Coordinates of C-alpha atoms in Angstrom, one line a residue:
X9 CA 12.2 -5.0 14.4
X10 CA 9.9 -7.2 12.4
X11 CA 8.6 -5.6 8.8
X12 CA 5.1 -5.3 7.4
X13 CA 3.7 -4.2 4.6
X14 CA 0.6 -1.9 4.7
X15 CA -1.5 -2.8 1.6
X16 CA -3.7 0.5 0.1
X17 CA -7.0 -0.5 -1.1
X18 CA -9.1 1.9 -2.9
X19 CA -11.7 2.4 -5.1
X20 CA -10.3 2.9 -8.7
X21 CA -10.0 6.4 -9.7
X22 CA -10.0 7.3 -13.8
X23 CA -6.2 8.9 -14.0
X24 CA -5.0 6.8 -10.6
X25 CA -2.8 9.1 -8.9
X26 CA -3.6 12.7 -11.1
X27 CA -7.2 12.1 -9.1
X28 CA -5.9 12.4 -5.4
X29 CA -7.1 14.9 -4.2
X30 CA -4.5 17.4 -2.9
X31 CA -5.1 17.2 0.4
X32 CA -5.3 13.5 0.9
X33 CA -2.0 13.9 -1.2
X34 CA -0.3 15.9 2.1
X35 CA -1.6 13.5 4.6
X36 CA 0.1 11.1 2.5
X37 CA 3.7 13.1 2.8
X38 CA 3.1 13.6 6.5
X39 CA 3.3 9.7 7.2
X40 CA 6.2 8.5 7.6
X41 CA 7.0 11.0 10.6
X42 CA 4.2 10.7 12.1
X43 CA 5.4 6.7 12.0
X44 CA 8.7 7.9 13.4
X45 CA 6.7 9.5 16.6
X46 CA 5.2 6.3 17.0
X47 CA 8.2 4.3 17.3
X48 CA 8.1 2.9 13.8
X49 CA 9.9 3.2 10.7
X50 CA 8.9 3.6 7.1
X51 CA 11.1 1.8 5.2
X52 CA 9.6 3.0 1.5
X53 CA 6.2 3.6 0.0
X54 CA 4.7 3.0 -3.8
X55 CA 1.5 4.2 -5.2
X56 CA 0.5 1.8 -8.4
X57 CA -0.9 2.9 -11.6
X58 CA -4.4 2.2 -12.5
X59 CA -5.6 -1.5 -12.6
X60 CA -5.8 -0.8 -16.6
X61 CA -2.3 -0.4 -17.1
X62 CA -1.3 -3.4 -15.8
X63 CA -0.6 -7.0 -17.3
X64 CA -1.9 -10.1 -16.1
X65 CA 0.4 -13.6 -16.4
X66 CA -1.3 -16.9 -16.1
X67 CA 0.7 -19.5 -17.2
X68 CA 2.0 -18.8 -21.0
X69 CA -0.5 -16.3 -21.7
X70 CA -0.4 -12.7 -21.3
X71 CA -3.5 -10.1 -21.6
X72 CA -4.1 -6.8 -20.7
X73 CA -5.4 -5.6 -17.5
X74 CA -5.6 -6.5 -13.9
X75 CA -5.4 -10.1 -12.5
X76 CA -8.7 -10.1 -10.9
X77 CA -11.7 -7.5 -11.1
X78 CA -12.9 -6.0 -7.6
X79 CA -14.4 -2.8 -6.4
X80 CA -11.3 -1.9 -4.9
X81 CA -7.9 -1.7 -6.4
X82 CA -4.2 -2.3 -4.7
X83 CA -3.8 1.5 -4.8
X84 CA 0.0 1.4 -3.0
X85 CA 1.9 -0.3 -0.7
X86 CA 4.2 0.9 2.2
X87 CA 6.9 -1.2 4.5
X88 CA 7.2 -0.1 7.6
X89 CA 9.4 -1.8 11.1
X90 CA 7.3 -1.6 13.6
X91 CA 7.8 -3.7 17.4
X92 CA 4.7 -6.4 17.1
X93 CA 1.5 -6.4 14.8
X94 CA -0.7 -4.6 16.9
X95 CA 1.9 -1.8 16.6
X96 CA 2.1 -2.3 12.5
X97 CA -2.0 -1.4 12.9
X98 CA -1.6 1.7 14.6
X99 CA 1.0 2.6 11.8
X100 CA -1.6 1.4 9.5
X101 CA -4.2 3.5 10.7
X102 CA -2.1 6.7 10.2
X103 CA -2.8 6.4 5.9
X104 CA -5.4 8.3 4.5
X105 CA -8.0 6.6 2.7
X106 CA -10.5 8.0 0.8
X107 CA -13.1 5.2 -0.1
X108 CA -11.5 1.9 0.9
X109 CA -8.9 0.2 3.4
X110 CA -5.8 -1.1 4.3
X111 CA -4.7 -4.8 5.0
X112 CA -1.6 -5.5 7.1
X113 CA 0.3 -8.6 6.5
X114 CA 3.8 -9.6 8.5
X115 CA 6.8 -9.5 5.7
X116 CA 8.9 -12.8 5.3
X117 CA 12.5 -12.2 5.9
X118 CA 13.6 -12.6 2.3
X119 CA 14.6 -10.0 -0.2
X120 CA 16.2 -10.0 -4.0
X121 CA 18.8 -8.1 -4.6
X122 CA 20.1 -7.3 -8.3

């Protein structure tokens, strides 16, 4: 089956990941089977550390801080299989979101391995 990754935005919260609440936290943990009833598979799922922690690349210089500045942060990503993209969406629609969205985009058949 085709892979897609399901892109997590959401507004930033202060301590990232400490500030789920625990709740949204369980719905989380109850994804990937309710994937599996749908006839999908989740292959693996990462939540990301705060925008401020990370370190932006362009060209020889290096600085502190995420690559570009919006409302909404990439909060996580998950890979799932799923048949077609319509049924990658109804995967997608099975995260919990607090105060943003998801984006769904088709993965390229390529991986690197170490």
């Amino acid at each position: 089956m085709p892979k897609y990754a399901i892109l997590i935005f959401e507004r930033e919260l202060p301590n990232g990941a400490a500030d789920i609440p625990p709740e949204v936290l369980a719905e989380h943990e109850k994804v990937p089977g309710r994937v599996a009833e749908l006839g999908g598979k989740e292959l693996g799922g990462l939540a990301l550390e705060p925008t401020w922690t990370g370190t932006s690349i362009r060209g020889d210089v290096v600085t502190d801080g995420p690559f570009i500045e919006t409302k909404e942060a990439l909060a996580g990503v998950s890979i799932v299989e799923a048949r077609d993209l319509d049924h990658a969406i109804e995967l997608a629609k099975l995260i919990p979101i607090m105060d943003g969205g998801v984006e769904v985009r088709p993965l390229f058949d390529f991986q690197v391995t170490p």
